């Protein structure tokens, strides 16, 4: 395939994107990988790419990427996303997708105006375990939902440029919206925190028949990436740190993914370079729900 994909922002997560894209190139699924970072040492440290730039403007003068992955600092996502979309480029913006619902709406509207496409970096929708869990839930394999717990805790200390919700909980918020569309009203979120652990929190959302919990934390003793869905007739357990298996009622289901989520996410973007009402709505709904959880957090502080 003749696709060119550029990564703007080659720090910790941007470099992961570059590595993932190079694997796609090796498999013949894309043709060129371009790296861009305003820090010369950072972009020069990126190996095996087809071109390097220290300015996205210069990059756009010399390249016509089919997709730009925006992995720059959080506060640059909206202005850079708007600038790239204004040029008619298709953009995958890492989370947070806009700092507010109004910024998310502006990005979506600009994409529609310029006949471009914009995508969110919430990649659990592309995780084969989440996709399989969604099918099982829709098929009634666990009956009616009783509770769902999403946990993402990391040994890494909290980066100074983010917060618990944008950095960790937003994936859980989007994941719940993917598995249970419009099921939970996030404005009713309750926040539980331990005084001695300011870099951790549990967000609880309840309706008349079920409870959803999002457990997140920085600087914990061990990594945790887990999803547990309990229904009236069964239970799903998923360690989404891997992509090979899922547990249904304590029995192993082999997933056999063709590609890891980050690569699947990029290929899905390249395969859908237009805005659909469903995708526009889901991205905006997640932005709104993230804002609701932030308001719940601010009331708790």
CSV table of N, CA and C in Angstrom, one decimal, residues 43 100 167 172 191 205 212 280 294:
chain,number,residue,atom,x,y,z
A,43,UNK,N,13.9,14.2,17.5
A,43,UNK,CA,13.6,13.6,16.2
A,43,UNK,C,14.8,12.9,15.6
A,100,UNK,N,-11.8,20.3,26.1
A,100,UNK,CA,-13.2,20.5,26.6
A,100,UNK,C,-14.1,20.0,25.5
A,167,UNK,N,-5.1,11.4,31.6
A,167,UNK,CA,-4.0,10.5,31.4
A,167,UNK,C,-4.4,9.1,31.5
A,172,UNK,N,-10.9,4.5,30.2
A,172,UNK,CA,-12.0,3.8,30.8
A,172,UNK,C,-13.3,4.3,30.5
A,191,UNK,N,-16.6,10.2,43.3
A,191,UNK,CA,-15.2,10.0,43.3
A,191,UNK,C,-14.7,9.6,44.7
A,205,UNK,N,-20.1,5.1,38.8
A,205,UNK,CA,-21.3,5.5,38.2
A,205,UNK,C,-22.3,4.4,38.4
A,212,UNK,N,-20.8,0.9,37.6
A,212,UNK,CA,-19.5,0.9,36.8
A,212,UNK,C,-18.5,1.6,37.6
A,280,UNK,N,-18.5,10.6,14.7
A,280,UNK,CA,-18.6,12.0,15.2
A,280,UNK,C,-19.3,12.0,16.5
A,294,UNK,N,-14.6,15.2,35.2
A,294,UNK,CA,-13.7,16.3,35.7
A,294,UNK,C,-14.5,17.2,36.7
